[in-house]
Short mmCIF file of C-alpha atoms in Angstrom, two decimals:
data_model
loop_
_atom_site.label_atom_id
_atom_site.label_comp_id
_atom_site.label_asym_id
_atom_site.label_seq_id
_atom_site.Cartn_x
_atom_site.Cartn_y
_atom_site.Cartn_z
CA MET A 1382 -78.63 -22.72 28.92
CA ALA A 1383 -76.15 -22.03 26.10
CA SER A 1384 -78.96 -21.19 23.69
CA LEU A 1385 -80.71 -18.99 26.24
CA LEU A 1386 -77.53 -17.06 27.02
CA ALA A 1387 -76.77 -16.58 23.34
CA PHE A 1388 -80.29 -15.24 22.85
CA VAL A 1389 -80.15 -12.89 25.85
CA VAL A 1390 -76.59 -11.57 25.36
CA ILE A 1391 -75.56 -11.92 21.72
CA ALA A 1392 -78.93 -11.37 20.05
CA PRO A 1393 -79.35 -7.79 21.39
CA VAL A 1394 -75.85 -6.93 20.15
CA LEU A 1395 -76.56 -8.28 16.68
CA ARG A 1396 -79.98 -6.62 16.57
CA TYR A 1397 -78.50 -3.26 17.55
CA TYR A 1398 -75.72 -3.29 14.96
CA SER A 1399 -78.07 -4.56 12.25
CA MET A 1400 -79.86 -1.19 12.36
CA ALA A 1401 -76.84 0.36 10.65
CA PHE A 1402 -77.73 -1.64 7.51
CA GLU A 1403 -81.45 -0.89 7.43
CA ASN A 1404 -82.97 1.17 4.61
CA GLY A 1405 -80.05 0.45 2.34
CA ALA A 1406 -77.44 1.29 4.99
CA GLU A 1407 -78.78 4.85 5.20
CA ALA A 1408 -77.25 5.36 8.65
CA ILE A 1409 -73.78 4.40 7.43
CA ARG A 1410 -74.05 6.85 4.53
CA SER A 1411 -75.22 9.63 6.85
CA ILE A 1412 -71.97 9.45 8.85
CA ALA A 1413 -70.33 11.55 6.14
CA ASP A 1414 -72.74 14.40 6.98
CA ILE A 1415 -71.55 14.65 10.61
CA PRO A 1416 -69.43 17.80 11.05
CA ARG A 1417 -65.68 17.10 11.48
CA ILE A 1418 -66.23 13.33 11.41
CA GLY A 1419 -62.81 12.82 9.79
CA THR A 1420 -61.12 14.65 12.67
CA THR A 1421 -63.20 12.66 15.17
CA ILE A 1422 -62.06 9.35 13.66
CA LEU A 1423 -58.44 10.55 13.60
CA ASN A 1424 -58.68 11.62 17.26
CA THR A 1425 -60.03 8.17 18.16
CA VAL A 1426 -57.13 6.38 16.48
CA VAL A 1427 -54.50 8.78 17.86
CA LEU A 1428 -55.82 8.42 21.41
CA ALA A 1429 -55.92 4.63 21.18
CA ALA A 1430 -52.52 4.24 19.51
CA GLY A 1431 -50.73 6.82 21.65
CA SER A 1432 -52.07 5.53 24.96
CA THR A 1433 -51.31 1.92 23.97
CA VAL A 1434 -47.68 2.69 23.08
CA MET A 1435 -47.23 4.56 26.34
CA ALA A 1436 -48.88 1.75 28.34
CA VAL A 1437 -46.67 -0.93 26.72
CA VAL A 1438 -43.45 0.95 27.46
CA LEU A 1439 -44.48 1.75 31.04
CA ALA A 1440 -45.70 -1.78 31.73
CA LEU A 1441 -42.43 -3.35 30.54
CA ILE A 1442 -40.37 -0.91 32.60
CA LEU A 1443 -42.49 -1.45 35.71
CA ALA A 1444 -42.52 -5.25 35.32
CA LYS A 1445 -38.73 -5.37 35.10
CA ALA A 1446 -38.44 -2.90 37.97
CA VAL A 1447 -40.69 -4.97 40.26
CA LEU A 1448 -38.52 -8.05 39.65
CA HIS A 1449 -35.53 -6.07 40.94
CA VAL A 1450 -37.29 -4.67 44.01
CA PRO A 1451 -35.86 -6.10 47.29
CA ARG A 1452 -37.76 -9.27 48.16
CA ARG A 1453 -39.44 -7.99 51.30
CA TRP A 1454 -41.08 -5.15 49.30
CA ARG A 1455 -41.75 -7.04 46.08
CA ARG A 1456 -45.28 -8.19 46.90
CA VAL A 1457 -46.37 -4.65 47.73
CA ALA A 1458 -44.54 -3.27 44.68
CA SER A 1459 -46.34 -5.72 42.37
CA LEU A 1460 -49.69 -4.29 43.53
CA VAL A 1461 -48.84 -0.65 42.78
CA PRO A 1462 -49.04 -0.79 38.94
CA MET A 1463 -52.48 -2.41 39.18
CA LEU A 1464 -54.03 0.26 41.42
CA PRO A 1465 -55.25 2.45 38.51
CA LEU A 1466 -57.44 -0.50 37.46
CA VAL A 1467 -59.52 -0.24 40.61
CA ILE A 1468 -59.51 3.52 41.24
CA PRO A 1469 -62.59 5.12 39.62
CA ALA A 1470 -61.42 6.46 36.26
CA SER A 1471 -63.73 9.46 36.56
CA ALA A 1472 -62.25 10.37 39.97
CA ALA A 1473 -58.70 10.06 38.62
CA VAL A 1474 -59.49 12.29 35.63
CA ILE A 1475 -61.04 14.93 37.89
CA GLY A 1476 -57.98 14.76 40.14
CA TYR A 1477 -55.76 15.54 37.16
CA VAL A 1478 -58.03 18.46 36.27
CA PHE A 1479 -57.49 19.91 39.75
CA ILE A 1480 -53.73 19.52 39.25
CA PHE A 1481 -53.24 20.57 35.61
CA SER A 1482 -56.16 22.84 34.76
CA PRO A 1483 -54.49 25.60 32.67
CA SER A 1484 -55.28 28.52 34.98
CA VAL A 1485 -55.93 27.26 38.52
CA GLY A 1486 -54.51 23.74 38.53
CA TYR A 1487 -52.37 23.24 41.62
CA GLY A 1488 -49.51 21.76 39.62
CA ASN A 1489 -49.56 24.54 37.03
CA VAL A 1490 -49.62 27.24 39.70
CA LEU A 1491 -46.54 25.68 41.32
CA LEU A 1492 -44.76 25.30 37.96
CA ARG A 1493 -45.36 28.99 37.17
CA HIS A 1494 -43.30 29.88 40.24
CA LEU A 1495 -40.22 28.55 38.43
CA PRO A 1496 -38.02 31.40 37.12
CA PHE A 1497 -38.27 30.41 33.44
CA LEU A 1498 -42.09 30.06 33.63
CA SER A 1499 -42.91 33.03 35.86
CA GLY A 1500 -44.29 35.18 33.03
CA MET A 1501 -47.01 32.71 32.08
CA GLU A 1502 -50.65 33.29 33.05
CA GLU A 1503 -51.80 29.80 32.10
CA GLY A 1504 -50.19 26.38 31.78
CA PRO A 1505 -47.57 25.21 31.09
CA ILE A 1506 -49.61 21.97 31.04
CA ASN A 1507 -53.10 21.83 29.55
CA VAL A 1508 -55.12 18.90 30.85
CA TYR A 1509 -57.76 19.53 28.18
CA SER A 1510 -55.38 18.65 25.33
CA MET A 1511 -54.84 15.48 23.31
CA PRO A 1512 -51.36 14.82 24.80
CA ALA A 1513 -52.84 14.97 28.30
CA MET A 1514 -55.68 12.65 27.29
CA ILE A 1515 -53.14 10.18 25.89
CA VAL A 1516 -51.06 10.25 29.08
CA ILE A 1517 -54.04 9.84 31.43
CA THR A 1518 -55.49 7.00 29.32
CA GLY A 1519 -52.05 5.40 29.05
CA LEU A 1520 -51.64 5.42 32.83
CA ASP A 1521 -55.00 3.68 33.14
CA LEU A 1522 -54.12 1.03 30.54
CA THR A 1523 -50.66 0.33 31.96
CA GLY A 1524 -52.08 -1.88 34.70
CA ILE A 1525 -53.77 -4.20 32.17
CA ILE A 1526 -50.57 -4.86 30.24
CA PHE A 1527 -48.56 -5.09 33.47
CA THR A 1528 -50.71 -7.91 34.85
CA LEU A 1529 -50.11 -10.00 31.72
CA VAL A 1530 -46.42 -9.18 31.30
CA TYR A 1531 -45.38 -9.48 34.94
CA ALA A 1532 -46.92 -12.93 35.37
CA ARG A 1533 -45.13 -14.15 32.24
CA LEU A 1534 -41.81 -12.56 33.26
CA GLN A 1535 -41.87 -14.52 36.49
CA GLU A 1536 -42.19 -17.75 34.46
CA ILE A 1537 -39.46 -16.82 31.97
CA ARG A 1538 -36.73 -15.87 34.43
CA GLY A 1539 -34.70 -19.05 34.81
CA PRO A 1540 -32.36 -21.33 32.86
CA LEU A 1541 -32.47 -19.42 29.55
CA GLU A 1542 -31.54 -16.07 31.08
CA ALA A 1543 -28.95 -17.76 33.28
CA ALA A 1544 -27.38 -19.33 30.19
CA ALA A 1545 -27.33 -15.95 28.45
CA GLN A 1546 -25.54 -14.40 31.42
CA LEU A 1547 -22.96 -17.21 31.50
CA ALA A 1548 -22.38 -16.65 27.77
CA GLY A 1549 -21.53 -13.03 28.51
CA ALA A 1550 -24.73 -11.40 27.24
CA SER A 1551 -25.57 -8.06 28.78
CA GLY A 1552 -28.86 -7.50 30.54
CA LEU A 1553 -30.19 -5.51 27.56
CA LYS A 1554 -29.18 -8.16 25.01
CA SER A 1555 -30.64 -10.93 27.16
CA PHE A 1556 -33.91 -8.98 27.39
CA THR A 1557 -34.17 -8.23 23.66
CA THR A 1558 -33.11 -11.67 22.36
CA ILE A 1559 -34.65 -14.00 24.96
CA THR A 1560 -37.14 -12.34 27.28
CA LEU A 1561 -38.96 -10.15 24.75
CA PRO A 1562 -39.58 -12.96 22.18
CA LEU A 1563 -40.89 -15.24 24.94
CA LEU A 1564 -43.18 -12.43 26.12
CA ARG A 1565 -44.78 -12.27 22.68
CA PRO A 1566 -48.14 -13.94 23.45
CA SER A 1567 -48.74 -11.98 26.67
CA LEU A 1568 -47.50 -8.75 25.16
CA ILE A 1569 -49.65 -9.04 22.05
CA ALA A 1570 -52.69 -9.94 24.16
CA GLY A 1571 -52.06 -6.88 26.33
CA ILE A 1572 -51.58 -4.62 23.31
CA VAL A 1573 -54.80 -5.83 21.70
CA VAL A 1574 -56.85 -5.36 24.88
CA ALA A 1575 -55.31 -1.94 25.57
CA PHE A 1576 -55.84 -0.74 21.99
CA LEU A 1577 -59.49 -1.85 22.00
CA LEU A 1578 -60.09 -0.12 25.33
CA GLY A 1579 -58.37 2.98 23.96
CA LEU A 1580 -60.64 2.95 20.89
CA GLY A 1581 -63.69 2.68 23.15
CA GLN A 1582 -62.41 5.19 25.71
CA PHE A 1583 -65.27 7.36 26.96
CA THR A 1584 -64.55 8.82 30.39
CA VAL A 1585 -61.40 10.76 29.47
CA PRO A 1586 -62.73 12.23 26.19
CA LEU A 1587 -66.07 13.19 27.75
CA LEU A 1588 -64.59 14.94 30.80
CA LEU A 1589 -61.57 16.49 29.08
CA GLY A 1590 -61.92 16.52 25.30
CA ALA A 1591 -65.51 17.75 25.11
CA ARG A 1592 -64.50 21.06 26.71
CA THR A 1593 -62.06 21.93 23.91
CA GLY A 1594 -63.83 20.22 21.02
CA ILE A 1595 -61.63 17.12 20.91
CA ASP A 1596 -64.22 14.52 19.97
CA VAL A 1597 -63.83 10.77 19.54
CA ILE A 1598 -66.33 8.24 18.25
CA THR A 1599 -67.75 7.45 21.71
CA THR A 1600 -68.39 11.11 22.55
CA GLU A 1601 -70.02 11.57 19.13
CA ILE A 1602 -72.26 8.60 19.99
CA PHE A 1603 -73.04 10.23 23.34
CA ARG A 1604 -73.96 13.49 21.63
CA THR A 1605 -76.35 11.58 19.36
CA ARG A 1606 -77.79 9.83 22.42
CA GLU A 1607 -78.55 13.20 24.03
CA ASP A 1608 -80.76 14.26 21.09
CA TYR A 1609 -84.44 13.36 21.09
CA PRO A 1610 -85.54 11.08 19.63
CA ILE A 1611 -82.37 9.01 19.79
CA ASP A 1612 -81.11 7.99 16.34
CA TYR A 1613 -80.13 4.45 17.30
CA ALA A 1614 -79.30 3.53 13.71
CA LEU A 1615 -76.72 6.33 13.53
CA THR A 1616 -75.16 5.34 16.86
CA ALA A 1617 -74.93 1.74 15.62
CA ALA A 1618 -73.26 2.92 12.41
CA LEU A 1619 -70.77 5.01 14.42
CA GLY A 1620 -69.98 2.07 16.70
CA LEU A 1621 -69.67 -0.46 13.88
CA PRO A 1622 -66.00 0.36 13.05
CA LEU A 1623 -65.06 -0.21 16.70
CA LEU A 1624 -66.66 -3.67 16.59
CA ILE A 1625 -64.98 -4.55 13.29
CA VAL A 1626 -61.56 -3.41 14.53
CA GLY A 1627 -62.13 -5.41 17.71
CA LEU A 1628 -62.89 -8.62 15.83
CA LEU A 1629 -59.97 -8.11 13.44
CA SER A 1630 -57.62 -7.44 16.36
CA ILE A 1631 -58.60 -10.72 18.01
CA VAL A 1632 -57.98 -12.61 14.76
CA LEU A 1633 -54.62 -10.87 14.23
CA GLN A 1634 -53.65 -11.68 17.79
CA ARG A 1635 -54.18 -15.39 17.17
CA VAL A 1636 -52.24 -15.25 13.88
CA ALA A 1637 -49.37 -13.29 15.43
CA THR A 1638 -48.93 -15.65 18.38
CA GLY A 1639 -49.49 -18.83 16.35
CA ASP A 1640 -48.73 -22.06 18.15
CA GLN A 1641 -48.26 -20.99 21.76
CA ARG A 1642 -46.31 -24.15 22.56
CA ARG A 1643 -43.30 -22.33 21.05
CA TYR A 1644 -43.28 -20.03 24.06
CA ILE A 1645 -43.37 -22.68 26.77
CA THR A 1646 -40.39 -22.55 29.14
CA GLN A 1647 -39.28 -24.88 31.87
CA SER A 1648 -38.22 -23.66 35.28
CA GLY A 1649 -36.31 -25.20 38.08
CA ALA A 1650 -33.49 -26.99 36.24
CA GLY A 1651 -30.44 -25.65 34.51
CA GLY A 1652 -29.54 -22.74 36.74
CA GLN A 1653 -31.09 -19.57 38.01
CA VAL A 1654 -30.63 -15.94 37.12
CA SER A 1655 -28.47 -14.08 39.57
CA GLU A 1656 -30.89 -11.68 41.21
CA LYS A 1657 -29.77 -8.07 41.49
CA THR A 1658 -32.07 -5.99 43.64
CA SER A 1659 -32.07 -2.25 44.00
CA VAL A 1660 -33.92 0.21 46.17
CA TRP A 1661 -34.10 2.48 43.10
CA ALA A 1662 -36.38 -0.07 41.44
CA LEU A 1663 -38.77 0.35 44.38
CA VAL A 1664 -38.50 4.15 44.09
CA LEU A 1665 -39.41 3.95 40.40
CA VAL A 1666 -42.50 1.81 41.07
CA LEU A 1667 -43.63 4.06 43.95
CA ALA A 1668 -43.09 7.16 41.80
CA TYR A 1669 -45.46 5.70 39.21
CA GLY A 1670 -48.01 4.94 41.92
CA ALA A 1671 -47.70 8.45 43.32
CA PHE A 1672 -48.34 10.09 39.95
CA ALA A 1673 -51.01 7.67 38.74
CA VAL A 1674 -53.02 7.35 41.96
CA LEU A 1675 -51.80 9.33 44.96
CA LEU A 1676 -51.56 12.81 43.42
CA PRO A 1677 -55.06 12.78 41.85
CA ILE A 1678 -56.59 11.54 45.11
CA LEU A 1679 -54.72 14.22 47.14
CA ALA A 1680 -55.94 16.90 44.73
CA ILE A 1681 -59.52 15.72 45.17
CA VAL A 1682 -59.16 15.76 48.96
CA LEU A 1683 -57.66 19.26 48.83
CA VAL A 1684 -60.54 20.68 46.79
CA ALA A 1685 -63.15 18.83 48.86
CA PHE A 1686 -61.82 20.33 52.11
CA SER A 1687 -61.15 23.85 50.75
CA PRO A 1688 -63.68 26.73 50.75
CA PHE A 1689 -63.09 27.15 47.02
CA TRP A 1690 -60.65 26.04 44.33
CA ASN A 1691 -58.21 28.74 43.30
CA GLY A 1692 -55.01 26.74 42.80
CA ASP A 1693 -53.00 28.75 45.30
CA LEU A 1694 -51.68 26.34 47.93
CA ALA A 1695 -50.09 29.14 49.97
CA SER A 1696 -53.44 30.80 50.72
CA THR A 1697 -55.49 27.63 51.07
CA THR A 1698 -57.59 27.22 54.19
CA PHE A 1699 -59.61 24.17 55.14
CA THR A 1700 -63.24 23.62 55.92
CA LEU A 1701 -65.61 20.70 56.48
CA GLU A 1702 -68.53 22.57 54.95
CA HIS A 1703 -68.54 20.87 51.55
CA VAL A 1704 -67.87 17.41 52.96
CA LYS A 1705 -70.64 17.73 55.55
CA ALA A 1706 -73.02 19.01 52.88
CA GLY A 1707 -72.11 16.17 50.55
CA PHE A 1708 -72.50 13.42 53.14
CA SER A 1709 -75.86 14.82 54.24
CA ASP A 1710 -77.19 15.55 50.72
CA PRO A 1711 -80.14 13.22 50.00
CA ALA A 1712 -79.14 13.05 46.32
CA VAL A 1713 -75.63 11.86 47.24
CA ILE A 1714 -76.90 9.33 49.78
CA SER A 1715 -79.46 8.07 47.27
CA SER A 1716 -76.80 7.70 44.55
CA VAL A 1717 -74.53 5.70 46.88
CA LEU A 1718 -77.36 3.41 47.95
CA THR A 1719 -78.53 3.01 44.35
CA SER A 1720 -75.00 2.18 43.18
CA ALA A 1721 -74.60 -0.41 45.93
CA GLY A 1722 -78.10 -1.85 45.50
CA THR A 1723 -77.99 -2.18 41.72
CA ALA A 1724 -74.45 -3.60 41.87
CA VAL A 1725 -75.48 -6.19 44.48
CA ALA A 1726 -78.50 -7.17 42.38
CA ALA A 1727 -76.30 -7.57 39.29
CA VAL A 1728 -73.76 -9.66 41.23
CA LEU A 1729 -76.52 -11.92 42.58
CA ILE A 1730 -77.61 -12.56 38.98
CA ALA A 1731 -74.17 -12.87 37.37
CA LEU A 1732 -72.58 -15.00 40.10
CA PRO A 1733 -74.79 -18.12 39.78
CA LEU A 1734 -74.77 -17.80 35.99
CA GLY A 1735 -70.98 -17.79 36.05
CA PHE A 1736 -70.94 -20.78 38.41
CA ILE A 1737 -73.24 -22.83 36.17
CA ALA A 1738 -71.18 -21.96 33.10
CA ALA A 1739 -67.92 -22.78 34.90
CA LEU A 1740 -69.36 -26.17 35.87
CA ALA A 1741 -70.45 -26.83 32.30
CA MET A 1742 -67.05 -25.87 30.89
CA THR A 1743 -64.58 -27.25 33.46
CA GLY A 1744 -66.54 -29.09 36.14
CA PRO A 1745 -67.88 -32.60 36.67
CA PHE A 1746 -70.73 -32.35 34.17
CA ARG A 1747 -69.18 -30.83 31.08
CA ALA A 1748 -71.50 -29.71 28.32
CA PRO A 1749 -70.91 -30.71 24.68
CA ARG A 1750 -68.05 -28.77 23.08
CA LEU A 1751 -70.37 -26.71 20.88
CA ALA A 1752 -72.38 -25.63 23.93
CA GLN A 1753 -69.15 -24.71 25.71
CA TYR A 1754 -68.12 -22.48 22.81
CA ALA A 1755 -71.56 -20.84 22.81
CA MET A 1756 -71.42 -20.14 26.55
CA ASP A 1757 -67.88 -18.81 26.37
CA ALA A 1758 -68.83 -16.48 23.51
CA SER A 1759 -71.95 -15.31 25.35
CA PHE A 1760 -70.06 -14.46 28.52
CA LEU A 1761 -67.20 -12.73 26.72
CA ALA A 1762 -69.30 -10.85 24.13
CA PRO A 1763 -69.72 -7.73 26.35
CA LEU A 1764 -65.92 -7.32 26.40
CA ALA A 1765 -65.86 -6.88 22.61
CA VAL A 1766 -68.27 -3.94 22.73
CA PRO A 1767 -67.16 -0.51 24.06
CA ARG A 1768 -69.04 0.20 27.26
CA ALA A 1769 -70.56 3.41 25.93
CA VAL A 1770 -72.05 1.40 23.05
CA LEU A 1771 -73.01 -1.41 25.42
CA GLY A 1772 -75.05 1.09 27.41
CA LEU A 1773 -76.90 2.15 24.26
CA ILE A 1774 -77.61 -1.47 23.37
CA ILE A 1775 -79.19 -1.96 26.80
CA LEU A 1776 -81.17 1.26 26.36
CA PHE A 1777 -82.40 0.29 22.89
CA VAL A 1778 -83.45 -3.26 23.76
CA PHE A 1779 -84.96 -2.79 27.20
CA LEU A 1780 -86.95 0.37 26.56
CA GLN A 1781 -89.12 -1.52 24.10
CA PRO A 1782 -91.97 -3.94 24.83
CA PRO A 1783 -92.19 -6.30 26.60
CA PHE A 1784 -89.59 -4.80 28.95
CA ASN A 1785 -90.53 -1.06 29.05
CA MET A 1786 -87.86 -0.31 31.68
CA TYR A 1787 -87.51 3.43 31.05
CA GLY A 1788 -87.18 5.40 34.27
CA THR A 1789 -86.46 2.33 36.39
CA TYR A 1790 -83.33 1.23 38.22
CA ALA A 1791 -83.65 -2.12 36.47
CA LEU A 1792 -81.82 -0.62 33.48
CA PHE A 1793 -78.73 -0.15 35.66
CA VAL A 1794 -79.02 -3.73 36.88
CA VAL A 1795 -79.26 -5.14 33.35
CA GLY A 1796 -76.32 -3.06 32.18
CA TYR A 1797 -74.23 -4.13 35.17
CA VAL A 1798 -75.05 -7.80 34.58
CA PHE A 1799 -73.65 -7.49 31.06
CA ILE A 1800 -70.48 -5.91 32.47
CA ALA A 1801 -70.14 -8.53 35.22
CA LEU A 1802 -70.67 -11.71 33.17
CA PRO A 1803 -67.07 -12.07 31.85
CA PHE A 1804 -65.54 -11.53 35.30
CA SER A 1805 -67.99 -13.90 36.97
CA LEU A 1806 -67.11 -16.73 34.59
CA ARG A 1807 -63.34 -16.26 34.59
CA ALA A 1808 -62.96 -15.99 38.37
CA GLN A 1809 -64.98 -19.14 39.07
CA GLN A 1810 -63.61 -21.06 36.10
CA GLY A 1811 -60.13 -20.42 37.47
CA SER A 1812 -61.14 -22.09 40.74
CA LEU A 1813 -62.36 -25.25 38.99
CA VAL A 1814 -59.93 -25.63 36.11
CA GLY A 1815 -57.13 -26.99 38.30
CA VAL A 1816 -59.29 -29.60 40.07
CA HIS A 1817 -58.53 -33.14 38.92
CA PRO A 1818 -61.59 -34.92 37.42
CA SER A 1819 -60.91 -37.94 39.64
CA LEU A 1820 -62.27 -36.02 42.61
CA PHE A 1821 -65.70 -35.74 40.99
CA GLU A 1822 -65.48 -39.28 39.63
CA ALA A 1823 -64.85 -40.60 43.14
CA ALA A 1824 -67.97 -38.82 44.40
CA GLN A 1825 -70.08 -40.36 41.64
CA ILE A 1826 -68.66 -43.85 42.27
CA SER A 1827 -69.55 -43.39 45.95
CA GLY A 1828 -73.17 -42.88 44.93
CA ALA A 1829 -73.38 -39.09 45.09
CA GLY A 1830 -75.87 -37.62 42.66
CA ARG A 1831 -75.29 -34.54 40.57
CA LEU A 1832 -76.76 -32.07 43.03
CA ARG A 1833 -74.85 -33.54 45.96
CA THR A 1834 -71.61 -33.48 43.96
CA ILE A 1835 -72.19 -29.85 43.09
CA PHE A 1836 -73.14 -28.68 46.59
CA GLU A 1837 -70.63 -30.75 48.58
CA ILE A 1838 -67.61 -30.69 46.25
CA ALA A 1839 -67.82 -28.14 43.43
CA LEU A 1840 -69.36 -25.33 45.48
CA PRO A 1841 -66.82 -25.48 48.34
CA LEU A 1842 -63.99 -25.58 45.81
CA THR A 1843 -65.22 -22.38 44.14
CA ARG A 1844 -66.09 -20.56 47.37
CA ALA A 1845 -62.87 -18.51 47.33
CA GLY A 1846 -63.31 -17.79 43.62
CA MET A 1847 -66.91 -16.77 44.22
CA ALA A 1848 -65.94 -14.40 47.04
CA ALA A 1849 -63.19 -12.87 44.92
CA ALA A 1850 -65.53 -12.57 41.91
CA ALA A 1851 -68.29 -10.95 43.99
CA THR A 1852 -66.07 -8.32 45.59
CA MET A 1853 -64.22 -7.70 42.32
CA MET A 1854 -67.50 -7.16 40.46
CA MET A 1855 -68.70 -4.79 43.17
CA VAL A 1856 -65.56 -2.68 42.71
CA ILE A 1857 -66.05 -2.54 38.94
CA LEU A 1858 -69.79 -1.87 39.01
CA THR A 1859 -69.96 0.76 41.73
CA HIS A 1860 -67.65 3.08 39.82
CA ASP A 1861 -68.96 2.32 36.33
CA PHE A 1862 -69.31 5.48 34.29
CA ALA A 1863 -69.95 4.75 30.60
CA VAL A 1864 -72.88 2.32 30.85
CA SER A 1865 -74.44 4.31 33.70
CA ILE A 1866 -74.32 7.57 31.74
CA MET A 1867 -75.95 5.95 28.73
CA VAL A 1868 -78.86 4.26 30.55
CA ARG A 1869 -79.60 7.01 33.08
CA SER A 1870 -82.93 8.81 33.15
CA PRO A 1871 -83.95 12.04 34.93
CA GLY A 1872 -84.05 11.57 38.71
CA ASN A 1873 -82.35 8.17 38.64
CA ASN A 1874 -78.71 8.52 39.58
CA VAL A 1875 -75.85 6.29 40.62
CA MET A 1876 -72.57 7.77 41.84
CA GLY A 1877 -71.06 8.09 38.37
CA THR A 1878 -74.06 9.89 36.84
CA LEU A 1879 -74.41 12.29 39.79
CA LEU A 1880 -70.70 13.08 39.51
CA TYR A 1881 -71.21 13.94 35.84
CA GLU A 1882 -74.18 16.19 36.66
CA TYR A 1883 -72.06 18.14 39.15
CA TRP A 1884 -69.23 18.30 36.62
CA ASP A 1885 -71.54 19.49 33.84
CA ASN A 1886 -72.85 22.25 36.12
CA GLY A 1887 -69.31 23.32 37.10
CA VAL A 1888 -69.84 22.91 40.86
CA TYR A 1889 -66.28 21.79 41.63
CA PRO A 1890 -66.46 21.36 45.44
CA GLN A 1891 -69.41 19.02 44.95
CA VAL A 1892 -67.51 17.26 42.17
CA ALA A 1893 -64.55 16.76 44.53
CA VAL A 1894 -66.72 15.43 47.36
CA MET A 1895 -68.52 13.04 45.03
CA ALA A 1896 -65.21 11.80 43.58
CA LEU A 1897 -63.91 11.35 47.13
CA ILE A 1898 -66.95 9.29 48.09
CA MET A 1899 -66.55 7.10 45.01
CA SER A 1900 -62.88 6.56 45.88
CA MET A 1901 -63.77 5.63 49.45
CA VAL A 1902 -66.36 3.10 48.28
CA THR A 1903 -63.79 1.66 45.88
CA ALA A 1904 -61.15 1.48 48.62
CA VAL A 1905 -63.49 -0.66 50.72
CA GLY A 1906 -64.17 -2.91 47.72
CA LEU A 1907 -60.46 -3.13 46.95
CA GLY A 1908 -59.71 -4.21 50.51
CA LEU A 1909 -62.38 -6.90 50.37
CA THR A 1910 -61.12 -8.09 46.97
CA ILE A 1911 -57.58 -8.56 48.28
CA LEU A 1912 -58.90 -10.11 51.53
CA PHE A 1913 -60.99 -12.76 49.77
CA GLY A 1914 -59.11 -13.26 46.52
CA GLY A 1915 -55.57 -12.10 47.20
CA ARG A 1916 -53.44 -10.17 44.73
CA SER A 1917 -54.42 -12.55 41.92
CA ALA A 1918 -58.00 -11.24 42.10
CA LEU A 1919 -56.77 -7.84 40.96
CA GLU A 1920 -55.19 -9.41 37.90
CA ARG A 1921 -58.65 -10.46 36.66
CA ILE A 1922 -59.92 -6.86 36.70
#
């Protein structure tokens, strides 16, 4: 199985990137001929670095704030910073457009009523600018770093901080000299992941930057993909730096953290930190949630239920016309059904593959160590490739014989399987990793064969993990944007591609209705994820 997975997952990636070196690396040399390529590369780095810095600062502030939220509200508060992870990124971006579009954004219109801004005809905030792109991307990445930092902070708070307080250290000094150094592995891991996602960011630059000529590498790849015939070698050459930076970042992460045993702390003995709670900590967390999630969704609802979008709240009237038209539009219904159907098909493929790999890596019948490494690399490989590039890899490989999948929904399914593989493995592996081997050994001593051990012991133990993985993957896949845009073909739409078509045509009420539908579908998936997997399921997203 390890060899087969490596062939199916890693081989297409290697084959795709190898095209950049064909004909004497002609594609790599041709990058210099792309207009404004230097500015495009600079924009990519600025967006990634700026959004990562913002996300790190916000995540640390929110993690500390949640720990000081009154206990009865703390569980709810800990969910708020993770909500941007499960709200469709495309819907959130469109919501911010409705709020901060320079001329008719609701927020800008309200701001221009202030005395010192009353003479302005546009702004003061331009959502189509690099600062806005950094902020919106940073808000999206904050949840990733928060999940890593908050879990570690809960482990750290204990004897060491209590000792610092008894020694007279202030809260700030205790944080900078004790907490922050112990957070190093989690923080560096979060920074690396956030920076790589920022480098591969596609949704924000495509929906915002393309309008004002702010290109990044992924949008340049998309522009090349839209030409016919597609110059796959050039797209591979453009995506190669992202892959190299990704691999180097992973290596640097391991070097920077070193021996992680240095960061192990013990809890329970030696005193506890005196817990100071504040309602203002809850207000801070809710304010973040309101700006990152609630306001964009409210803006979408407002446009969806308005006759037209003019930004003037005072003269706004409401109608069901656009919503009724959207819910009865065959194209919308088809896109929803296609999204759900292709996502379910991908989950049904990825789920058993993840279960088999989890068994081989942590279960009763462990594979040889080399095979384990191969499986782990195969399942995690899609995470190292930006999703826009991943979509092109799927397109390149599966349009050729013997697959010939052009114009079929199978392309979506294949792309979604690649996205789902890492989540399928990690969720189910987490369910098995804590099970003591003696449980499986007892079954074997009692005469149970391998299949019986798997079906009567391993499978029930991973049932909760499977349910959490399935619902979590459905949430991720139904609002996928980058891979779907890259593999789409005329007439074949999922929700994300139909949303982009409406956006590209400038039909904003339809855009709002489509974004609202995507958010509703995600809300259902989010509820199921929490129901089956609890809050911890969100942390794996």
